[in-house]
């Protein structure tokens, strides 16, 4: 298991290095460079030259990358051109907020998707199954921005139950203290995930219900609930665990839209603004963090697999 | 049975409820919100004032205040930073709207009007008495000198520095007494220009609090920059607690939300009426729009495209008021482009192109009335005529008279050469009249504007290829260049004017924009006569200098003038009054107040 983990971590490091190279090169190939965007149209040529020199843009690309990598190894991700903060502090500030939003959304999605998936599988072909299947397809096909907009119109502007803006506190505790303001962003993020997860759950439960060991368990006289909880659910959760790990990058792109829509000060918004403002250090920093999250996600998936499935554990 | 059936129906019912809500939402996508609380619009002033209250203002997308030190360094000169700084550390002079122009004679000024002498080489400034820092210390000439010393010794660090201008043009700063100082200038200057474009920067800074031990300015500047780099401490750092303006900081979050409360020690005439002003950053216009419709901000903005539906906001209890900027908007022409340069260097051709831009129609239709035609190199109200109104016939006549003929619907040069009836130097026989416009993307109005221009040019036989790129790419590409440089081949025409291409200082002069070699002369235009007229606006006190420069430059069409959009289409609660939207984009929330609404205050 340790060797397996070490091997996976080494692979992850290579992947992250490649990600950093690709993103770095792509960013620096953009025409014009960031100086004018940062300094504005009134900047003098001297100011532009000074900025380019300060940031090392007057050096060759490989030199710039080596410098960047050197700083990266010491934990220095540089400073934002626009936000008057170091990238590290920005990430430290925004990452927990996005993690909170993602965590709450996934928790809500899991809490609803698992029972819904089971319900659909158990009542396969029934009215509830058809209705939930239709609802899941509708939710899955609805673009996040449209869904968010509708939720805002209904619950914020019409019914005035929840605010249209996410909480703006600086800390996770402060965000949680303003729980009503979290409802719409969390629901907007979660709905698509619920749809996807419940579909996976439904087919996984159906697959497992056909298995021999379920028939054996039933033949032994175990109750339906016990069979479902002890045998079916445990095995059905394996593909869901895989999905969860692989869902992280997708979730980030969803968060980007949700955070922009609800003015939620998380990573997605940070990335969006950095892209709008040619804030290269922030773009690189966020990309690396998302890369790490993706790699970690697949690592967690493998571990979860091993925990959930004894056969995989024995192979490892 | 009961519980079981309930369990079975529960999700179905919940789902039906959710679906009904979603459908209701979808159905009301174009509807209006609640109307309670709306008051009759009485305009921007008037009503029975209620002291106190909190006003929340939405900042434009991605406008996150992040710099408190009144000397901006690279990247921190944005208008929203200046607006906040000026409320804490007001400059000596504040420009305010007066008719079609601006005046520097505001009652808010910390100083009396400057006195020019010695053939306009000396300026004497007397500070008004009564202004004091929040710790009770009077504001003195030494505080202004402190600011001047900082920018003089660290001018390369100051983002507002332009070679030859401040502080280079001040030979000597003399403190005459606590309330009077004198500047010895390096040459005579036009008093209006110097007051408007140089003295507007002068800002007293609290020397007693920021440099109590009289340290070397360079050392102090470095220390102040270090403090200014700690965004998370803006609200708590004792350094920033000593202010002279009508407001002080209550809160400044790292996400850029700024909360201001009145400075009780303020000695100026414009003391605040509100208890608090919150400047709320929004990262996208969409999120701001959603919060605005839900009543989450008192003073926000809407996209120009929504202006047509302003009635729905009026029903919600808001008034819609475009915020006109002290700006012009234009398409930059790259005179040094290897192939398009020879075409663009022909004055007749630029004039013909200008005649093909229907600014009035674009302003009314595309911008829904939230833009005004640009007539020349100064804000529209400063020019008494439009030298090139929309007139396709005149455009055609100009082109035909200079040897262009239609072949297969496209104009081609039929008479090459340099005579008065010829196409012009370096234009070859049979060369088509084809240009490429690099325009900023991300704005429906801008896209429609350039498409409208393309359509008008196509009708006249001119091909205009449009390439849209993000604003930053456009800004990074449309830079002053030499013909031999690769970047010069990367663009022929450039547009970055969704919120106005150029915001002027108080005096709309052209030394930074249209003078030969000026830092923001992106198109590399060069005209000796224009240079001479620009110099006159800077140095001579002839009152006709600005008019002559504006008329001549407008006639030369160094860029293609296009409609100048409002800085933003503001939407303001009807019961929030006293908001006079300053074209220089400064804020004066000390003038704002709430009025009684239905017999109750806020």
Coordinates of N, CA and C in Angstrom, one line a residue, chain A residues 148-313:
Chain A
X148 N -29.3 28.9 -11.6 CA -29.1 29.9 -10.6 C -29.9 31.1 -10.8
X149 N -30.1 31.5 -12.0 CA -30.9 32.7 -12.3 C -32.4 32.5 -12.0
X150 N -32.9 31.3 -12.3 CA -34.3 30.9 -12.0 C -34.4 30.9 -10.4
X151 N -33.5 30.3 -9.7 CA -33.6 30.2 -8.3 C -33.6 31.6 -7.7
X152 N -32.7 32.5 -8.2 CA -32.7 33.9 -7.7 C -34.0 34.6 -7.9
X153 N -34.6 34.4 -9.2 CA -35.8 35.0 -9.5 C -36.9 34.5 -8.5
X154 N -37.0 33.2 -8.3 CA -38.1 32.7 -7.5 C -37.9 33.0 -6.0
X155 N -36.7 32.6 -5.5 CA -36.5 32.6 -4.0 C -36.0 33.9 -3.5
X156 N -35.4 34.7 -4.4 CA -34.9 36.0 -3.9 C -35.7 37.1 -4.3
X157 N -36.1 37.2 -5.6 CA -36.8 38.4 -6.0 C -38.3 38.2 -5.9
X158 N -38.8 37.0 -6.1 CA -40.3 36.8 -6.0 C -40.7 36.6 -4.5
X159 N -40.2 35.5 -4.0 CA -40.6 35.0 -2.7 C -39.8 35.7 -1.6
X160 N -38.7 36.3 -1.9 CA -37.8 37.0 -1.0 C -37.5 36.1 0.3
X161 N -37.2 34.9 0.0 CA -36.8 34.0 1.2 C -35.3 34.0 1.4
X162 N -34.6 33.9 0.3 CA -33.1 33.9 0.4 C -32.5 35.1 -0.3
X163 N -31.4 35.6 0.2 CA -30.7 36.7 -0.5 C -30.1 36.2 -1.9
X164 N -30.0 37.2 -2.8 CA -29.4 36.9 -4.1 C -27.9 36.8 -4.1
X165 N -27.4 37.3 -3.0 CA -25.9 37.4 -2.9 C -25.4 36.4 -1.8
X166 N -24.3 35.7 -2.1 CA -23.7 34.8 -1.1 C -23.2 35.6 0.0
X167 N -22.9 35.0 1.2 CA -22.3 35.7 2.3 C -20.9 36.3 1.9
X168 N -20.6 37.4 2.4 CA -19.3 38.1 2.0 C -18.3 38.1 3.1
X169 N -18.5 37.3 4.2 CA -17.6 37.3 5.3 C -16.2 36.8 4.9
X170 N -15.2 37.2 5.7 CA -13.8 36.8 5.4 C -13.4 35.4 5.8
X171 N -14.2 34.9 6.8 CA -13.8 33.6 7.3 C -14.9 32.6 7.0
X172 N -14.6 31.3 7.1 CA -15.5 30.2 6.9 C -16.6 30.3 8.0
X173 N -16.2 30.6 9.2 CA -17.2 30.7 10.3 C -18.2 31.8 10.0
X174 N -17.7 33.0 9.5 CA -18.5 34.1 9.1 C -19.5 33.7 8.0
X175 N -19.0 32.9 7.1 CA -19.9 32.4 6.0 C -21.0 31.6 6.5
X176 N -20.6 30.7 7.4 CA -21.6 29.7 8.0 C -22.6 30.5 8.8
X177 N -22.2 31.6 9.4 CA -23.1 32.4 10.3 C -24.2 33.0 9.4
X178 N -23.9 33.2 8.2 CA -25.0 33.7 7.3 C -25.5 32.6 6.4
X179 N -26.0 31.6 7.1 CA -26.5 30.4 6.4 C -27.6 30.6 5.3
X180 N -28.5 31.5 5.5 CA -29.5 31.7 4.5 C -28.9 32.1 3.2
X181 N -27.9 32.9 3.3 CA -27.2 33.4 2.0 C -26.5 32.3 1.3
X182 N -26.2 31.2 2.0 CA -25.5 30.1 1.4 C -26.5 29.1 0.6
X183 N -27.7 29.2 0.9 CA -28.7 28.2 0.4 C -28.7 28.2 -1.1
X184 N -28.9 29.4 -1.8 CA -29.0 29.3 -3.2 C -27.8 28.9 -3.9
X185 N -26.6 29.4 -3.5 CA -25.4 28.9 -4.2 C -25.2 27.4 -4.0
X186 N -25.5 26.9 -2.8 CA -25.3 25.5 -2.6 C -26.3 24.7 -3.4
X187 N -27.5 25.1 -3.4 CA -28.5 24.3 -4.2 C -28.2 24.4 -5.6
X188 N -27.8 25.5 -6.1 CA -27.4 25.7 -7.6 C -26.3 24.7 -7.9
X189 N -25.3 24.6 -7.1 CA -24.2 23.8 -7.3 C -24.6 22.3 -7.2
X190 N -25.5 22.0 -6.2 CA -25.8 20.6 -5.9 C -26.7 20.0 -6.9
X191 N -27.6 20.7 -7.5 CA -28.7 20.1 -8.3 C -28.1 19.2 -9.4
X192 N -27.2 19.7 -10.1 CA -26.6 19.0 -11.2 C -25.9 17.7 -10.7
X193 N -25.2 17.9 -9.5 CA -24.5 16.7 -8.9 C -25.5 15.7 -8.5
X194 N -26.6 16.1 -7.9 CA -27.7 15.2 -7.4 C -28.2 14.4 -8.6
X195 N -28.4 15.1 -9.7 CA -28.9 14.4 -10.9 C -27.9 13.3 -11.4
X196 N -26.7 13.7 -11.5 CA -25.7 12.7 -12.0 C -25.5 11.6 -11.0
X197 N -25.4 11.9 -9.7 CA -25.1 10.9 -8.7 C -26.3 9.9 -8.6
X198 N -27.5 10.5 -8.6 CA -28.7 9.6 -8.4 C -28.8 8.6 -9.6
X199 N -28.4 9.1 -10.8 CA -28.5 8.2 -11.9 C -27.4 7.0 -11.8
X200 N -26.2 7.4 -11.4 CA -25.2 6.4 -11.1 C -25.6 5.4 -10.0
X201 N -26.2 6.0 -9.0 CA -26.6 5.2 -7.8 C -27.7 4.2 -8.3
X202 N -28.6 4.7 -9.1 CA -29.7 3.9 -9.5 C -29.2 2.6 -10.3
X203 N -28.3 2.9 -11.3 CA -27.8 1.8 -12.0 C -26.9 0.9 -11.2
X204 N -26.1 1.5 -10.3 CA -25.2 0.6 -9.4 C -26.1 -0.3 -8.5
X205 N -27.1 0.2 -8.0 CA -28.0 -0.6 -7.1 C -28.7 -1.7 -7.9
X206 N -29.1 -1.3 -9.1 CA -29.8 -2.3 -10.0 C -28.8 -3.4 -10.3
X207 N -27.6 -3.0 -10.6 CA -26.6 -4.1 -11.0 C -26.4 -5.0 -9.8
X208 N -26.3 -4.4 -8.6 CA -26.0 -5.2 -7.4 C -27.2 -6.1 -7.0
X209 N -28.4 -5.6 -7.3 CA -29.6 -6.4 -6.9 C -29.6 -7.7 -7.7
X210 N -29.0 -7.7 -8.8 CA -29.0 -8.9 -9.7 C -27.9 -9.9 -9.2
X211 N -27.0 -9.5 -8.3 CA -25.8 -10.3 -8.0 C -26.2 -11.5 -7.2
X212 N -25.3 -12.6 -7.3 CA -25.6 -13.8 -6.6 C -25.6 -13.6 -5.0
X213 N -24.6 -12.8 -4.6 CA -24.5 -12.6 -3.1 C -25.8 -12.0 -2.5
X214 N -26.5 -11.2 -3.3 CA -27.7 -10.6 -2.8 C -28.8 -11.7 -2.7
X215 N -28.8 -12.6 -3.7 CA -29.8 -13.7 -3.7 C -29.5 -14.6 -2.5
X216 N -28.2 -14.8 -2.3 CA -27.8 -15.7 -1.2 C -28.2 -15.1 0.2
X217 N -27.9 -13.8 0.3 CA -28.3 -13.1 1.5 C -29.8 -13.2 1.8
X218 N -30.5 -13.0 0.7 CA -32.0 -13.1 0.9 C -32.4 -14.5 1.3
X219 N -31.7 -15.5 0.6 CA -32.1 -16.9 0.9 C -31.8 -17.2 2.3
X220 N -30.8 -16.5 2.9 CA -30.4 -16.7 4.3 C -31.5 -16.1 5.3
X221 N -32.4 -15.4 4.7 CA -33.5 -14.9 5.5 C -33.3 -13.5 6.0
X222 N -32.2 -12.8 5.4 CA -32.0 -11.4 5.9 C -33.1 -10.4 5.3
X223 N -33.4 -9.4 6.1 CA -34.4 -8.5 5.8 C -34.0 -7.7 4.6
X224 N -34.9 -7.1 3.9 CA -34.6 -6.3 2.7 C -33.7 -5.1 3.1
X225 N -34.0 -4.5 4.2 CA -33.3 -3.3 4.7 C -31.8 -3.7 4.9
X226 N -31.6 -4.9 5.6 CA -30.3 -5.4 5.9 C -29.5 -5.7 4.7
X227 N -30.2 -6.4 3.7 CA -29.5 -6.7 2.5 C -29.1 -5.4 1.7
X228 N -30.0 -4.5 1.7 CA -29.7 -3.2 1.0 C -28.5 -2.5 1.7
X229 N -28.6 -2.4 3.0 CA -27.6 -1.6 3.7 C -26.2 -2.3 3.7
X230 N -26.3 -3.6 4.0 CA -25.0 -4.3 4.2 C -24.3 -4.8 2.9
X231 N -25.1 -5.2 2.0 CA -24.6 -5.8 0.7 C -24.7 -4.8 -0.5
X232 N -25.9 -4.4 -0.7 CA -26.1 -3.6 -2.0 C -25.4 -2.3 -1.9
X233 N -25.8 -1.5 -0.9 CA -25.3 -0.1 -0.8 C -23.8 0.0 -0.8
X234 N -23.2 -0.9 0.0 CA -21.7 -0.8 0.1 C -21.0 -1.0 -1.2
X235 N -21.5 -1.9 -2.0 CA -20.9 -2.2 -3.3 C -21.4 -1.1 -4.3
X236 N -22.6 -0.6 -4.2 CA -23.1 0.4 -5.1 C -22.4 1.7 -4.9
X237 N -21.8 1.9 -3.7 CA -21.1 3.2 -3.5 C -19.8 3.3 -4.2
X238 N -19.2 2.2 -4.6 CA -17.9 2.2 -5.2 C -17.9 3.1 -6.5
X239 N -18.8 2.9 -7.4 CA -18.7 3.8 -8.6 C -18.9 5.3 -8.2
X240 N -19.7 5.5 -7.1 CA -20.0 6.8 -6.7 C -18.7 7.5 -6.1
X241 N -17.9 6.7 -5.4 CA -16.7 7.2 -4.9 C -15.8 7.6 -6.0
X242 N -15.7 6.7 -7.1 CA -14.9 7.1 -8.3 C -15.4 8.4 -8.9
X243 N -16.7 8.5 -9.0 CA -17.2 9.7 -9.6 C -16.9 10.9 -8.8
X244 N -17.0 10.8 -7.5 CA -16.7 11.9 -6.6 C -15.3 12.4 -6.8
X245 N -14.3 11.5 -6.9 CA -13.0 12.0 -7.1 C -12.8 12.6 -8.4
X246 N -13.4 12.1 -9.4 CA -13.2 12.6 -10.8 C -14.0 13.8 -11.0
X247 N -14.9 14.1 -10.1 CA -15.8 15.2 -10.2 C -15.2 16.6 -9.9
X248 N -14.1 16.5 -9.1 CA -13.5 17.7 -8.6 C -13.2 18.8 -9.7
X249 N -12.5 18.5 -10.8 CA -12.3 19.5 -11.8 C -13.6 20.0 -12.4
X250 N -14.5 19.1 -12.6 CA -15.8 19.5 -13.1 C -16.5 20.5 -12.1
X251 N -16.4 20.1 -10.9 CA -17.0 20.9 -9.8 C -16.4 22.3 -9.8
X252 N -15.1 22.4 -10.0 CA -14.4 23.7 -10.0 C -15.0 24.6 -11.1
X253 N -15.2 24.0 -12.3 CA -15.8 24.9 -13.4 C -17.2 25.3 -13.0
X254 N -17.9 24.4 -12.4 CA -19.3 24.7 -11.9 C -19.2 25.8 -10.9
X255 N -18.3 25.7 -10.0 CA -18.1 26.7 -8.9 C -17.8 28.1 -9.5
X256 N -17.1 28.1 -10.6 CA -16.7 29.3 -11.3 C -17.9 30.1 -11.7
X257 N -18.9 29.4 -12.2 CA -20.1 30.0 -12.7 C -21.0 30.5 -11.5
X258 N -21.1 29.5 -10.5 CA -21.9 29.8 -9.3 C -21.3 31.0 -8.5
X259 N -20.0 31.0 -8.3 CA -19.4 32.0 -7.6 C -19.5 33.4 -8.3
X260 N -19.4 33.4 -9.6 CA -19.6 34.6 -10.3 C -21.0 35.1 -10.2
X261 N -22.0 34.2 -10.3 CA -23.4 34.6 -10.2 C -23.8 35.1 -8.9
X262 N -23.3 34.5 -7.8 CA -23.7 34.9 -6.5 C -22.7 35.8 -5.8
X263 N -21.7 36.2 -6.5 CA -20.6 37.1 -6.0 C -20.0 36.4 -4.7
X264 N -19.8 35.2 -4.8 CA -19.2 34.4 -3.7 C -17.7 34.4 -3.8
X265 N -17.0 34.9 -2.8 CA -15.6 35.2 -2.9 C -14.7 34.0 -2.8
X266 N -14.8 33.0 -3.7 CA -14.1 31.8 -3.7 C -13.0 31.7 -4.8
X267 N -12.5 30.5 -5.0 CA -11.5 30.3 -6.0 C -11.9 30.5 -7.4
X268 N -13.2 30.1 -7.7 CA -13.7 30.3 -9.0 C -13.7 31.8 -9.4
X269 N -14.2 32.6 -8.5 CA -14.2 34.0 -8.8 C -12.8 34.6 -8.9
X270 N -11.9 34.1 -8.1 CA -10.5 34.6 -8.1 C -10.0 34.3 -9.5
X271 N -10.2 33.1 -10.0 CA -9.7 32.6 -11.3 C -10.3 33.5 -12.4
X272 N -11.6 33.7 -12.3 CA -12.3 34.5 -13.3 C -11.8 35.9 -13.4
X273 N -11.6 36.5 -12.2 CA -11.0 37.9 -12.2 C -9.6 37.9 -12.7
X274 N -8.8 36.9 -12.3 CA -7.5 36.9 -12.8 C -7.4 36.7 -14.3
X275 N -8.3 35.9 -14.8 CA -8.3 35.8 -16.3 C -8.7 37.1 -17.0
X276 N -9.7 37.8 -16.4 CA -10.1 39.0 -17.0 C -9.0 40.1 -16.9
X277 N -8.2 40.0 -15.8 CA -7.2 41.1 -15.6 C -5.8 40.7 -15.9
X278 N -5.6 39.6 -16.6 CA -4.2 39.1 -17.0 C -3.3 39.0 -15.8
X279 N -3.9 38.5 -14.7 CA -3.1 38.4 -13.4 C -2.5 37.0 -13.4
X280 N -1.4 36.9 -14.2 CA -0.7 35.7 -14.4 C -0.4 34.9 -13.1
X281 N 0.3 35.5 -12.1 CA 0.6 34.7 -10.9 C -0.6 34.1 -10.3
X282 N -1.7 34.8 -10.3 CA -2.9 34.2 -9.7 C -3.5 33.0 -10.5
X283 N -3.5 33.3 -11.9 CA -3.9 32.2 -12.8 C -3.1 30.9 -12.6
X284 N -1.8 31.1 -12.5 CA -0.9 30.0 -12.3 C -1.2 29.3 -11.0
X285 N -1.3 30.1 -10.0 CA -1.6 29.6 -8.6 C -2.8 28.8 -8.6
X286 N -3.9 29.3 -9.1 CA -5.2 28.6 -9.1 C -5.1 27.4 -9.9
X287 N -4.5 27.4 -11.1 CA -4.4 26.3 -11.9 C -3.6 25.1 -11.2
X288 N -2.6 25.5 -10.5 CA -1.8 24.5 -9.8 C -2.7 23.9 -8.7
X289 N -3.4 24.7 -8.0 CA -4.3 24.2 -6.9 C -5.3 23.2 -7.4
X290 N -5.9 23.6 -8.6 CA -6.9 22.8 -9.2 C -6.3 21.5 -9.7
X291 N -5.1 21.6 -10.2 CA -4.3 20.4 -10.6 C -4.1 19.5 -9.4
X292 N -3.6 20.1 -8.3 CA -3.4 19.3 -7.1 C -4.7 18.6 -6.7
X293 N -5.7 19.4 -6.7 CA -7.0 18.8 -6.2 C -7.5 17.7 -7.1
X294 N -7.2 17.8 -8.4 CA -7.6 16.8 -9.4 C -6.8 15.5 -9.1
X295 N -5.5 15.7 -8.9 CA -4.6 14.6 -8.7 C -5.0 13.9 -7.4
X296 N -5.2 14.8 -6.4 CA -5.7 14.2 -5.0 C -7.0 13.5 -5.1
X297 N -7.9 14.1 -5.9 CA -9.2 13.5 -6.1 C -9.1 12.0 -6.6
X298 N -8.2 11.9 -7.7 CA -8.1 10.5 -8.2 C -7.4 9.6 -7.2
X299 N -6.5 10.2 -6.4 CA -5.8 9.4 -5.4 C -6.8 8.9 -4.3
X300 N -7.6 9.9 -3.9 CA -8.6 9.5 -2.9 C -9.6 8.5 -3.4
X301 N -9.9 8.6 -4.7 CA -10.7 7.6 -5.4 C -10.2 6.2 -5.2
X302 N -8.9 6.1 -5.6 CA -8.2 4.8 -5.5 C -8.2 4.3 -4.1
X303 N -8.0 5.2 -3.1 CA -7.9 4.7 -1.7 C -9.3 4.3 -1.3
X304 N -10.3 5.1 -1.7 CA -11.7 4.8 -1.3 C -12.1 3.4 -1.9
X305 N -11.7 3.2 -3.1 CA -11.9 1.9 -3.8 C -11.4 0.8 -2.9
X306 N -10.1 1.0 -2.5 CA -9.5 0.0 -1.7 C -10.2 -0.3 -0.4
X307 N -10.7 0.8 0.2 CA -11.4 0.7 1.5 C -12.8 0.0 1.3
X308 N -13.4 0.4 0.2 CA -14.8 -0.2 0.0 C -14.8 -1.6 -0.6
X309 N -13.8 -1.9 -1.3 CA -13.8 -3.2 -2.0 C -12.6 -4.1 -1.5
X310 N -12.8 -5.1 -0.7 CA -11.7 -5.9 -0.2 C -10.9 -6.5 -1.3
X311 N -11.5 -6.8 -2.4 CA -10.8 -7.5 -3.5 C -9.7 -6.6 -4.0
X312 N -10.0 -5.3 -4.1 CA -8.9 -4.3 -4.6 C -7.8 -4.2 -3.6
X313 N -8.2 -4.2 -2.3 CA -7.2 -4.1 -1.2 C -6.3 -5.3 -1.2

